[in-house]
PDB file of C-alpha atoms and ligand atoms in Angstrom:
ATOM      1  CA  MET H 342       0.000   0.000   0.000  1.00 40.00           C
ATOM      2  CA  THR H 343       1.309   3.454  -0.845  1.00 40.00           C
ATOM      3  CA  LEU H 344       1.162   6.073   1.868  1.00 42.00           C
ATOM      4  CA  GLY H 345      -1.358   8.279   0.081  1.00 42.00           C
ATOM      5  CA  SER H 346      -3.816   5.555  -0.951  1.00 44.00           C
ATOM      6  CA  PRO H 347      -7.281   5.169   0.694  1.00 44.00           C
ATOM      7  CA  LEU H 348      -7.483   3.077   3.859  1.00 45.00           C
ATOM      8  CA  THR H 349      -9.207   0.035   2.385  1.00 43.00           C
ATOM      9  CA  VAL H 350      -9.818  -3.051   4.499  1.00 42.00           C
ATOM     10  CA  LYS H 351      -8.083  -6.159   3.177  1.00 43.00           C
ATOM     11  CA  PRO H 352      -6.504  -9.101   4.966  1.00 47.00           C
ATOM     12  CA  ALA H 353      -2.753  -8.814   5.339  1.00 58.00           C
ATOM     13  CA  MET H 354      -0.915  -9.129   8.652  1.00 64.00           C
ATOM     14  CA  THR H 355      -2.510 -11.917  10.636  1.00 55.00           C
ATOM     15  CA  GLY H 356      -3.625 -11.394  14.233  1.00 56.00           C
ATOM     16  CA  GLY H 357      -1.067 -11.598  17.009  1.00 59.00           C
ATOM     17  CA  ALA H 358       1.933 -10.669  14.828  1.00 74.00           C
ATOM     18  CA  LYS H 359       5.062  -9.900  16.805  1.00 89.00           C
ATOM     19  CA  MET H 360       6.290  -6.349  17.164  1.00 94.00           C
ATOM     20  CA  SER H 361      10.068  -6.051  17.127  1.00 96.00           C
ATOM     21  CA  ASP H 362      11.731  -4.263  20.046  1.00 97.00           C
ATOM     22  CA  GLU H 363      12.968  -1.635  17.602  1.00 97.00           C
ATOM     23  CA  LEU H 364       9.459  -0.894  16.315  1.00 96.00           C
ATOM     24  CA  PHE H 365       8.156  -0.833  19.895  1.00 97.00           C
ATOM     25  CA  ARG H 366      10.725   1.830  20.747  1.00 98.00           C
ATOM     26  CA  LEU H 367       9.867   3.893  17.653  1.00 98.00           C
ATOM     27  CA  LEU H 368       6.143   3.691  18.335  1.00 98.00           C
ATOM     28  CA  ARG H 369       6.670   4.492  22.001  1.00 98.00           C
ATOM     29  CA  GLU H 370       8.676   7.578  21.046  1.00 98.00           C
ATOM     30  CA  PHE H 371       6.000   8.678  18.580  1.00 98.00           C
ATOM     31  CA  ILE H 372       3.227   8.228  21.163  1.00 98.00           C
ATOM     32  CA  TYR H 373       5.245  10.099  23.756  1.00 98.00           C
ATOM     33  CA  GLN H 374       5.863  13.062  21.437  1.00 98.00           C
ATOM     34  CA  GLN H 375       2.170  13.305  20.568  1.00 98.00           C
ATOM     35  CA  THR H 376       0.534  12.620  23.941  1.00 98.00           C
ATOM     36  CA  GLY H 377       3.034  12.539  26.812  1.00 98.00           C
ATOM     37  CA  ILE H 378       1.992   8.919  27.456  1.00 98.00           C
ATOM     38  CA  TYR H 379       5.014   6.718  28.083  1.00 98.00           C
ATOM     39  CA  PHE H 380       4.728   2.963  27.532  1.00 97.00           C
ATOM     40  CA  GLN H 381       7.087   1.087  29.837  1.00 96.00           C
ATOM     41  CA  ASP H 382       8.864  -1.987  28.432  1.00 97.00           C
ATOM     42  CA  ASN H 383       6.400  -4.288  30.197  1.00 96.00           C
ATOM     43  CA  LYS H 384       3.499  -2.706  28.279  1.00 95.00           C
ATOM     44  CA  LYS H 385       4.741  -3.790  24.860  1.00 96.00           C
ATOM     45  CA  TYR H 386       2.090  -6.530  24.704  1.00 95.00           C
ATOM     46  CA  LEU H 387      -0.571  -3.855  25.093  1.00 95.00           C
ATOM     47  CA  LEU H 388       0.628  -1.851  22.100  1.00 94.00           C
ATOM     48  CA  GLU H 389       1.115  -5.033  20.122  1.00 95.00           C
ATOM     49  CA  GLY H 390      -2.481  -6.103  20.721  1.00 94.00           C
ATOM     50  CA  ARG H 391      -4.170  -2.767  20.268  1.00 95.00           C
ATOM     51  CA  ILE H 392      -2.175  -1.449  17.322  1.00 96.00           C
ATOM     52  CA  GLY H 393      -2.075  -4.914  15.784  1.00 95.00           C
ATOM     53  CA  LYS H 394      -5.853  -4.682  15.348  1.00 95.00           C
ATOM     54  CA  ARG H 395      -5.547  -1.392  13.417  1.00 96.00           C
ATOM     55  CA  VAL H 396      -2.720  -2.771  11.265  1.00 96.00           C
ATOM     56  CA  GLN H 397      -4.823  -5.797  10.423  1.00 95.00           C
ATOM     57  CA  LEU H 398      -7.968  -3.804   9.727  1.00 96.00           C
ATOM     58  CA  LEU H 399      -6.103  -1.482   7.374  1.00 96.00           C
ATOM     59  CA  GLY H 400      -4.624  -4.408   5.471  1.00 95.00           C
ATOM     60  CA  LEU H 401      -1.052  -3.427   6.229  1.00 96.00           C
ATOM     61  CA  ASN H 402       1.800  -5.894   6.390  1.00 94.00           C
ATOM     62  CA  THR H 403       3.902  -4.502   9.209  1.00 95.00           C
ATOM     63  CA  TYR H 404       3.854  -2.183  12.210  1.00 96.00           C
ATOM     64  CA  GLU H 405       6.470  -0.159  10.385  1.00 96.00           C
ATOM     65  CA  GLU H 406       4.027   0.592   7.552  1.00 97.00           C
ATOM     66  CA  TYR H 407       1.526   1.697  10.144  1.00 97.00           C
ATOM     67  CA  LEU H 408       3.994   4.096  11.767  1.00 98.00           C
ATOM     68  CA  GLN H 409       4.819   5.538   8.323  1.00 97.00           C
ATOM     69  CA  LEU H 410       1.122   6.023   7.700  1.00 97.00           C
ATOM     70  CA  LEU H 411       0.710   7.875  11.010  1.00 98.00           C
ATOM     71  CA  LYS H 412       3.647  10.114  10.248  1.00 97.00           C
ATOM     72  CA  TYR H 413       3.321  10.808   6.518  1.00 97.00           C
ATOM     73  CA  GLY H 414       0.099   9.278   5.114  1.00 96.00           C
ATOM     74  CA  THR H 415      -2.408  11.617   3.463  1.00 96.00           C
ATOM     75  CA  ARG H 416      -5.048  10.267   5.858  1.00 95.00           C
ATOM     76  CA  ARG H 417      -2.866  10.586   8.920  1.00 96.00           C
ATOM     77  CA  THR H 418      -5.227  13.021  10.691  1.00 96.00           C
ATOM     78  CA  GLU H 419      -8.091  10.563  10.405  1.00 97.00           C
ATOM     79  CA  GLU H 420      -5.931   7.616  11.478  1.00 98.00           C
ATOM     80  CA  MET H 421      -4.577   9.543  14.473  1.00 98.00           C
ATOM     81  CA  ARG H 422      -8.113   9.597  15.862  1.00 97.00           C
ATOM     82  CA  HIS H 423      -8.341   5.803  15.667  1.00 97.00           C
ATOM     83  CA  PHE H 424      -4.836   5.582  17.027  1.00 98.00           C
ATOM     84  CA  TYR H 425      -5.719   7.598  20.145  1.00 98.00           C
ATOM     85  CA  ASP H 426      -8.836   5.473  20.656  1.00 98.00           C
ATOM     86  CA  ALA H 427      -6.656   2.374  20.389  1.00 97.00           C
ATOM     87  CA  ILE H 428      -3.831   3.319  22.755  1.00 98.00           C
ATOM     88  CA  THR H 429      -5.808   4.880  25.617  1.00 98.00           C
ATOM     89  CA  ILE H 430      -7.223   3.129  28.668  1.00 97.00           C
ATOM     90  CA  ASN H 431     -10.615   4.632  29.434  1.00 98.00           C
ATOM     91  CA  GLU H 432     -11.693   2.955  32.696  1.00 97.00           C
ATOM     92  CA  THR H 433     -14.069   5.183  34.696  1.00 98.00           C
ATOM     93  CA  PHE H 434     -17.428   5.141  36.532  1.00 98.00           C
ATOM     94  CA  PHE H 435     -19.850   7.454  38.313  1.00 98.00           C
ATOM     95  CA  PHE H 436     -18.853   8.595  41.842  1.00 98.00           C
ATOM     96  CA  ARG H 437     -15.438   6.973  41.334  1.00 97.00           C
ATOM     97  CA  ASN H 438     -13.600   8.954  44.045  1.00 96.00           C
ATOM     98  CA  GLU H 439     -16.422   9.681  46.465  1.00 97.00           C
ATOM     99  CA  PRO H 440     -14.283  11.529  49.070  1.00 98.00           C
ATOM    100  CA  GLN H 441     -13.263  13.984  46.327  1.00 98.00           C
ATOM    101  CA  PHE H 442     -16.878  14.769  45.534  1.00 98.00           C
ATOM    102  CA  GLU H 443     -17.585  15.188  49.286  1.00 98.00           C
ATOM    103  CA  ALA H 444     -14.678  17.636  49.613  1.00 98.00           C
ATOM    104  CA  PHE H 445     -15.806  19.433  46.454  1.00 98.00           C
ATOM    105  CA  GLU H 446     -19.354  19.881  47.717  1.00 98.00           C
ATOM    106  CA  LYS H 447     -18.766  20.489  51.421  1.00 98.00           C
ATOM    107  CA  THR H 448     -15.554  22.546  51.459  1.00 97.00           C
ATOM    108  CA  LEU H 449     -14.264  23.658  48.061  1.00 97.00           C
ATOM    109  CA  VAL H 450     -17.440  25.175  46.664  1.00 96.00           C
ATOM    110  CA  PRO H 451     -18.238  26.985  49.967  1.00 95.00           C
ATOM    111  CA  SER H 452     -14.661  28.296  50.098  1.00 94.00           C
ATOM    112  CA  ILE H 453     -14.786  29.526  46.481  1.00 93.00           C
ATOM    113  CA  MET H 454     -18.220  31.082  47.017  1.00 91.00           C
ATOM    114  CA  ALA H 455     -17.104  32.799  50.237  1.00 90.00           C
ATOM    115  CA  ARG H 456     -14.086  34.251  48.455  1.00 87.00           C
ATOM    116  CA  ARG H 457     -16.296  35.772  45.795  1.00 82.00           C
ATOM    117  CA  GLY H 458     -18.863  37.328  48.165  1.00 75.00           C
ATOM    118  CA  SER H 459     -22.604  36.669  48.122  1.00 61.00           C
ATOM    119  CA  SER H 460     -25.706  38.017  46.380  1.00 57.00           C
ATOM    120  CA  THR H 461     -24.904  38.302  42.640  1.00 65.00           C
ATOM    121  CA  ARG H 462     -25.023  35.381  40.228  1.00 72.00           C
ATOM    122  CA  GLN H 463     -21.835  33.358  40.441  1.00 90.00           C
ATOM    123  CA  LYS H 464     -20.350  31.129  37.791  1.00 93.00           C
ATOM    124  CA  LEU H 465     -18.467  28.029  38.911  1.00 97.00           C
ATOM    125  CA  ARG H 466     -16.300  26.487  36.182  1.00 98.00           C
ATOM    126  CA  VAL H 467     -15.230  22.881  36.630  1.00 98.00           C
ATOM    127  CA  TRP H 468     -12.998  20.940  34.242  1.00 99.00           C
ATOM    128  CA  SER H 469     -13.013  17.176  34.072  1.00 99.00           C
ATOM    129  CA  ALA H 470      -9.679  16.777  32.281  1.00 98.00           C
ATOM    130  CA  ALA H 471      -9.255  13.322  30.712  1.00 98.00           C
ATOM    131  CA  SER H 472     -12.959  12.780  31.308  1.00 98.00           C
ATOM    132  CA  SER H 473     -13.141   9.527  29.367  1.00 98.00           C
ATOM    133  CA  SER H 474     -16.838   8.740  28.720  1.00 98.00           C
ATOM    134  CA  GLY H 475     -18.072  11.526  30.994  1.00 98.00           C
ATOM    135  CA  GLU H 476     -19.097   9.790  34.208  1.00 98.00           C
ATOM    136  CA  GLU H 477     -17.053  12.178  36.415  1.00 98.00           C
ATOM    137  CA  ALA H 478     -18.374  15.309  34.648  1.00 98.00           C
ATOM    138  CA  HIS H 479     -21.976  14.105  34.921  1.00 98.00           C
ATOM    139  CA  THR H 480     -21.453  13.184  38.595  1.00 98.00           C
ATOM    140  CA  ILE H 481     -20.463  16.806  39.320  1.00 98.00           C
ATOM    141  CA  ALA H 482     -23.534  18.106  37.485  1.00 98.00           C
ATOM    142  CA  MET H 483     -25.812  15.765  39.453  1.00 98.00           C
ATOM    143  CA  ILE H 484     -24.351  16.907  42.786  1.00 98.00           C
ATOM    144  CA  HIS H 485     -25.107  20.465  41.708  1.00 98.00           C
ATOM    145  CA  LEU H 486     -28.707  19.674  40.826  1.00 98.00           C
ATOM    146  CA  GLU H 487     -29.230  17.596  43.957  1.00 98.00           C
ATOM    147  CA  ARG H 488     -27.808  19.987  46.568  1.00 97.00           C
ATOM    148  CA  LEU H 489     -25.542  22.853  45.481  1.00 97.00           C
ATOM    149  CA  ARG H 490     -28.120  24.870  43.538  1.00 96.00           C
ATOM    150  CA  ILE H 491     -30.416  24.739  46.579  1.00 96.00           C
ATOM    151  CA  LYS H 492     -27.688  25.952  48.931  1.00 94.00           C
ATOM    152  CA  TYR H 493     -26.448  28.564  46.450  1.00 93.00           C
ATOM    153  CA  PRO H 494     -29.407  29.775  44.359  1.00 91.00           C
ATOM    154  CA  GLY H 495     -27.174  32.217  42.442  1.00 91.00           C
ATOM    155  CA  LEU H 496     -24.658  29.543  41.452  1.00 94.00           C
ATOM    156  CA  GLU H 497     -24.321  28.786  37.747  1.00 95.00           C
ATOM    157  CA  LEU H 498     -22.346  25.616  37.132  1.00 97.00           C
ATOM    158  CA  GLU H 499     -20.473  24.945  33.912  1.00 98.00           C
ATOM    159  CA  VAL H 500     -18.669  21.616  33.549  1.00 98.00           C
ATOM    160  CA  VAL H 501     -16.250  21.029  30.676  1.00 98.00           C
ATOM    161  CA  GLY H 502     -15.166  17.455  30.008  1.00 98.00           C
ATOM    162  CA  THR H 503     -12.213  16.839  27.693  1.00 98.00           C
ATOM    163  CA  ASP H 504     -10.406  13.767  26.429  1.00 98.00           C
ATOM    164  CA  ILE H 505      -8.011  12.825  23.657  1.00 98.00           C
ATOM    165  CA  SER H 506     -10.169   9.897  22.516  1.00 98.00           C
ATOM    166  CA  ASN H 507     -13.148  10.718  20.291  1.00 98.00           C
ATOM    167  CA  ASN H 508     -14.708   7.348  20.898  1.00 98.00           C
ATOM    168  CA  VAL H 509     -15.258   7.971  24.600  1.00 98.00           C
ATOM    169  CA  LEU H 510     -16.369  11.566  23.945  1.00 98.00           C
ATOM    170  CA  GLU H 511     -19.128  10.222  21.716  1.00 98.00           C
ATOM    171  CA  THR H 512     -20.449   8.151  24.623  1.00 98.00           C
ATOM    172  CA  ALA H 513     -20.057  11.145  26.947  1.00 98.00           C
ATOM    173  CA  ARG H 514     -22.136  13.395  24.670  1.00 98.00           C
ATOM    174  CA  LYS H 515     -24.849  10.770  24.284  1.00 98.00           C
ATOM    175  CA  GLY H 516     -24.888  10.180  28.048  1.00 98.00           C
ATOM    176  CA  VAL H 517     -25.879   6.541  27.646  1.00 98.00           C
ATOM    177  CA  TYR H 518     -24.262   4.063  30.026  1.00 98.00           C
ATOM    178  CA  ARG H 519     -24.255   0.420  31.027  1.00 98.00           C
ATOM    179  CA  ASP H 520     -24.417  -1.310  34.439  1.00 97.00           C
ATOM    180  CA  TYR H 521     -20.666  -1.119  34.887  1.00 97.00           C
ATOM    181  CA  SER H 522     -20.649   2.701  34.920  1.00 98.00           C
ATOM    182  CA  VAL H 523     -23.426   3.092  37.480  1.00 98.00           C
ATOM    183  CA  ARG H 524     -22.305   0.385  39.888  1.00 96.00           C
ATOM    184  CA  ASN H 525     -21.133   2.895  42.514  1.00 94.00           C
ATOM    185  CA  MET H 526     -24.037   5.270  42.029  1.00 95.00           C
ATOM    186  CA  PRO H 527     -26.207   6.094  45.079  1.00 96.00           C
ATOM    187  CA  LYS H 528     -29.717   4.790  44.383  1.00 96.00           C
ATOM    188  CA  GLN H 529     -31.358   8.171  44.877  1.00 96.00           C
ATOM    189  CA  PHE H 530     -29.227   9.612  42.036  1.00 97.00           C
ATOM    190  CA  LEU H 531     -29.865   6.631  39.800  1.00 97.00           C
ATOM    191  CA  ASP H 532     -33.629   6.938  40.231  1.00 97.00           C
ATOM    192  CA  LYS H 533     -33.677  10.692  39.792  1.00 98.00           C
ATOM    193  CA  TYR H 534     -31.172  11.506  37.048  1.00 98.00           C
ATOM    194  CA  PHE H 535     -31.462   8.578  34.619  1.00 98.00           C
ATOM    195  CA  ALA H 536     -34.076   6.981  32.435  1.00 98.00           C
ATOM    196  CA  VAL H 537     -33.632   3.230  32.012  1.00 97.00           C
ATOM    197  CA  GLU H 538     -34.184   1.778  28.532  1.00 97.00           C
ATOM    198  CA  ASP H 539     -33.311  -1.764  27.442  1.00 97.00           C
ATOM    199  CA  GLY H 540     -30.885  -2.167  30.327  1.00 96.00           C
ATOM    200  CA  ARG H 541     -29.074   1.060  29.493  1.00 98.00           C
ATOM    201  CA  TYR H 542     -28.992   4.197  31.637  1.00 98.00           C
ATOM    202  CA  LEU H 543     -29.742   7.494  29.889  1.00 98.00           C
ATOM    203  CA  VAL H 544     -28.615  10.678  31.652  1.00 98.00           C
ATOM    204  CA  ARG H 545     -31.469  13.187  31.923  1.00 98.00           C
ATOM    205  CA  ASP H 546     -31.341  16.359  29.827  1.00 98.00           C
ATOM    206  CA  ASP H 547     -31.155  18.774  32.786  1.00 98.00           C
ATOM    207  CA  VAL H 548     -27.862  17.075  33.784  1.00 98.00           C
ATOM    208  CA  LYS H 549     -26.535  17.069  30.215  1.00 98.00           C
ATOM    209  CA  ARG H 550     -27.279  20.774  29.822  1.00 98.00           C
ATOM    210  CA  LEU H 551     -24.684  21.608  32.475  1.00 98.00           C
ATOM    211  CA  VAL H 552     -21.878  19.705  30.756  1.00 98.00           C
ATOM    212  CA  ARG H 553     -20.093  20.015  27.423  1.00 98.00           C
ATOM    213  CA  PHE H 554     -17.429  17.739  25.991  1.00 98.00           C
ATOM    214  CA  GLU H 555     -14.497  18.663  23.771  1.00 98.00           C
ATOM    215  CA  ASN H 556     -11.525  16.868  22.303  1.00 98.00           C
ATOM    216  CA  MET H 557      -8.369  18.035  24.031  1.00 98.00           C
ATOM    217  CA  ASN H 558      -4.882  16.624  24.245  1.00 98.00           C
ATOM    218  CA  LEU H 559      -3.415  17.517  27.654  1.00 98.00           C
ATOM    219  CA  TYR H 560       0.041  17.413  26.089  1.00 98.00           C
ATOM    220  CA  ASP H 561      -0.772  19.988  23.420  1.00 98.00           C
ATOM    221  CA  GLN H 562       0.675  23.288  24.604  1.00 97.00           C
ATOM    222  CA  ALA H 563      -1.330  25.520  22.261  1.00 98.00           C
ATOM    223  CA  GLY H 564      -4.634  23.879  23.173  1.00 97.00           C
ATOM    224  CA  MET H 565      -3.860  23.949  26.893  1.00 98.00           C
ATOM    225  CA  ARG H 566      -3.235  27.684  26.790  1.00 97.00           C
ATOM    226  CA  GLN H 567      -6.868  28.155  25.712  1.00 97.00           C
ATOM    227  CA  MET H 568      -8.093  26.487  28.917  1.00 98.00           C
ATOM    228  CA  THR H 569      -8.436  29.236  31.514  1.00 98.00           C
ATOM    229  CA  ASN H 570     -10.611  30.468  34.382  1.00 97.00           C
ATOM    230  CA  PHE H 571     -11.424  27.168  36.058  1.00 98.00           C
ATOM    231  CA  ASP H 572     -12.336  26.999  39.742  1.00 97.00           C
ATOM    232  CA  VAL H 573     -11.867  23.267  40.148  1.00 98.00           C
ATOM    233  CA  ILE H 574     -10.070  20.759  37.936  1.00 99.00           C
ATOM    234  CA  PHE H 575     -10.467  17.005  38.259  1.00 99.00           C
ATOM    235  CA  CYS H 576      -7.523  15.431  36.429  1.00 99.00           C
ATOM    236  CA  CYS H 577      -7.702  11.903  37.773  1.00 98.00           C
ATOM    237  CA  ASN H 578      -6.091   8.656  36.721  1.00 98.00           C
ATOM    238  CA  VAL H 579      -4.284   9.987  33.679  1.00 98.00           C
ATOM    239  CA  LEU H 580      -0.977  11.296  35.091  1.00 98.00           C
ATOM    240  CA  ILE H 581      -0.044   7.667  35.796  1.00 97.00           C
ATOM    241  CA  TYR H 582       0.411   7.175  32.052  1.00 97.00           C
ATOM    242  CA  PHE H 583       2.881  10.061  31.721  1.00 98.00           C
ATOM    243  CA  ASP H 584       6.589  10.214  32.537  1.00 97.00           C
ATOM    244  CA  THR H 585       8.033  12.859  34.882  1.00 98.00           C
ATOM    245  CA  GLN H 586       8.714  15.424  32.145  1.00 98.00           C
ATOM    246  CA  SER H 587       5.249  15.226  30.645  1.00 98.00           C
ATOM    247  CA  LYS H 588       3.667  15.316  34.121  1.00 98.00           C
ATOM    248  CA  ILE H 589       5.591  18.526  34.861  1.00 98.00           C
ATOM    249  CA  GLN H 590       4.380  20.116  31.622  1.00 98.00           C
ATOM    250  CA  VAL H 591       0.747  19.045  32.038  1.00 98.00           C
ATOM    251  CA  VAL H 592       0.515  20.008  35.722  1.00 98.00           C
ATOM    252  CA  SER H 593       2.062  23.410  35.021  1.00 98.00           C
ATOM    253  CA  ASN H 594      -0.627  24.009  32.377  1.00 98.00           C
ATOM    254  CA  LEU H 595      -3.337  22.860  34.792  1.00 98.00           C
ATOM    255  CA  TYR H 596      -1.998  25.357  37.321  1.00 98.00           C
ATOM    256  CA  ASN H 597      -2.278  28.150  34.723  1.00 98.00           C
ATOM    257  CA  ALA H 598      -5.808  27.076  33.869  1.00 98.00           C
ATOM    258  CA  LEU H 599      -6.962  27.557  37.483  1.00 98.00           C
ATOM    259  CA  ASN H 600      -8.239  30.774  39.033  1.00 97.00           C
ATOM    260  CA  ARG H 601      -6.538  31.916  42.224  1.00 96.00           C
ATOM    261  CA  GLY H 602      -8.189  30.082  45.134  1.00 95.00           C
ATOM    262  CA  GLY H 603      -9.030  27.184  42.777  1.00 97.00           C
ATOM    263  CA  PHE H 604      -8.344  23.483  43.386  1.00 98.00           C
ATOM    264  CA  LEU H 605      -6.895  20.523  41.511  1.00 98.00           C
ATOM    265  CA  PHE H 606      -7.782  16.895  42.222  1.00 98.00           C
ATOM    266  CA  ILE H 607      -5.644  14.039  40.904  1.00 98.00           C
ATOM    267  CA  GLY H 608      -6.116  10.267  41.251  1.00 98.00           C
ATOM    268  CA  TYR H 609      -5.447   8.215  44.414  1.00 95.00           C
ATOM    269  CA  ALA H 610      -2.436   6.515  42.908  1.00 94.00           C
ATOM    270  CA  GLU H 611      -0.984   9.836  41.738  1.00 97.00           C
ATOM    271  CA  SER H 612       1.090  12.485  43.470  1.00 97.00           C
ATOM    272  CA  LEU H 613       2.639  15.856  42.646  1.00 98.00           C
ATOM    273  CA  HIS H 614       5.770  14.970  44.597  1.00 97.00           C
ATOM    274  CA  GLY H 615       8.714  15.963  42.387  1.00 97.00           C
ATOM    275  CA  ILE H 616       6.297  17.426  39.823  1.00 98.00           C
ATOM    276  CA  SER H 617       5.171  20.791  41.208  1.00 98.00           C
ATOM    277  CA  THR H 618       5.677  22.919  44.304  1.00 98.00           C
ATOM    278  CA  ALA H 619       3.309  25.640  43.118  1.00 98.00           C
ATOM    279  CA  PHE H 620       0.233  24.290  44.902  1.00 98.00           C
ATOM    280  CA  LYS H 621      -0.687  24.161  48.586  1.00 98.00           C
ATOM    281  CA  LEU H 622      -1.689  20.657  49.650  1.00 98.00           C
ATOM    282  CA  GLU H 623      -5.005  20.597  51.534  1.00 98.00           C
ATOM    283  CA  ASN H 624      -6.203  17.554  53.463  1.00 98.00           C
ATOM    284  CA  PHE H 625      -9.807  16.385  53.529  1.00 98.00           C
ATOM    285  CA  PRO H 626     -11.399  13.207  54.900  1.00 98.00           C
ATOM    286  CA  LYS H 627      -9.837  10.355  52.901  1.00 97.00           C
ATOM    287  CA  THR H 628      -8.547  12.632  50.133  1.00 98.00           C
ATOM    288  CA  VAL H 629      -6.365  15.642  49.296  1.00 98.00           C
ATOM    289  CA  ALA H 630      -6.684  18.586  46.918  1.00 98.00           C
ATOM    290  CA  TYR H 631      -4.064  20.970  45.539  1.00 98.00           C
ATOM    291  CA  LYS H 632      -4.882  24.646  45.971  1.00 98.00           C
ATOM    292  CA  LYS H 633      -3.652  27.536  43.818  1.00 98.00           C
ATOM    293  CA  GLU H 634      -3.221  30.365  46.329  1.00 96.00           C
TER     294      GLU H 634
HETATM  295  C1  SAM L1655      -8.328   5.878  33.128  1.00 55.65           C
HETATM  296  S1  SAM L1655      -9.200   7.151  32.260  1.00 55.65           S
HETATM  297  C2  SAM L1655      -9.612   8.238  33.601  1.00 55.65           C
HETATM  298  C3  SAM L1655     -11.021   8.789  33.475  1.00 55.65           C
HETATM  299  C4  SAM L1655     -11.473   9.681  34.636  1.00 55.65           C
HETATM  300  N1  SAM L1655     -10.661  10.852  34.759  1.00 55.65           N
HETATM  301  C5  SAM L1655     -11.449   8.916  35.938  1.00 55.65           C
HETATM  302  O1  SAM L1655     -10.639   9.171  36.799  1.00 55.65           O
HETATM  303  O2  SAM L1655     -12.291   8.030  36.106  1.00 55.65           O
HETATM  304  C6  SAM L1655      -7.829   8.017  31.476  1.00 55.65           C
HETATM  305  C7  SAM L1655      -8.301   8.905  30.309  1.00 55.65           C
HETATM  306  O3  SAM L1655      -7.220   9.772  29.970  1.00 55.65           O
HETATM  307  C8  SAM L1655      -7.274   9.987  28.562  1.00 55.65           C
HETATM  308  N2  SAM L1655      -5.959  10.489  28.110  1.00 55.65           N
HETATM  309  C9  SAM L1655      -4.778   9.841  28.048  1.00 55.65           C
HETATM  310  N3  SAM L1655      -3.807  10.635  27.588  1.00 55.65           N
HETATM  311  C10 SAM L1655      -4.384  11.836  27.353  1.00 55.65           C
HETATM  312  C11 SAM L1655      -3.886  13.083  26.879  1.00 55.65           C
HETATM  313  N4  SAM L1655      -2.606  13.252  26.516  1.00 55.65           N
HETATM  314  N5  SAM L1655      -4.755  14.102  26.760  1.00 55.65           N
HETATM  315  C12 SAM L1655      -6.058  13.945  27.100  1.00 55.65           C
HETATM  316  N6  SAM L1655      -6.581  12.802  27.565  1.00 55.65           N
HETATM  317  C13 SAM L1655      -5.759  11.749  27.691  1.00 55.65           C
HETATM  318  C14 SAM L1655      -7.670   8.637  27.999  1.00 55.65           C
HETATM  319  O4  SAM L1655      -8.223   8.731  26.719  1.00 55.65           O
HETATM  320  C15 SAM L1655      -8.655   8.129  29.061  1.00 55.65           C
HETATM  321  O5  SAM L1655      -9.995   8.364  28.689  1.00 55.65           O
END
């Protein structure tokens, strides 16, 4: 296949083909340059399996041809979308880190509201960075509808969910989920904010109206500079895929995206130790948040 030809589907490389160590290193470098994600040596099997499927589907003969296509093919922009879908791990569910949502509702929002003063209408901007299929963003919107808007009648919530994978963003925008996603959901929320159809859970429109989803690569400097004026950022369970240098770059951009007095949450298995000293660490029951003072 020539690099410029259409991506037709024809059988070529058979499933499970081996990726040489050299090609693994080249692909790893390419992925790192584009996304900040760093595949350790022990994750070669993962790339082999996931990219192998694309190589096969496109009727290519080798991983090398695929890398050439990504770099120089006339359809590289289109293939990059599939590529990002293929290499990302999108595990998520509603109310995933409950103590974070508790801290958000009971301490962070009151602290941000107090800082701004009362009476007038107040906008609260929350960013679910690396939102995957949108469960975290929708959780925040539901907490607002359930309690925050009653406590703060002037509060206008805007939640922005972003991810590098278009596949998961499609699910996020539809707001249609399966059992797995709602397994940690308090029953009162499930009954109130979803319609159930054919075993699927459809997020109600008043929740969806508070949230918008956009494609955004956290490692893209130009795009990140557009993200400003956020009061709270949830950037959970994605830093683990980055190396130290890309973590430093991403976290510095997240810091710039926050308003003074705003907060950053990261995942339980993640830490800013050795990554940033710009934030003040604040402790909450069973969780921590990073404050921009
Ligand atoms: C494990 S999910 C975490 C979802 C959610 N934040 C949570 O904690 O449940 C990680 C997400 O990060 C996204 N991701 C990985 N690298 C990214 C990057 N460079 N820019 C934006 N999103 C990225 C993946 O597509 C995936 O949906």
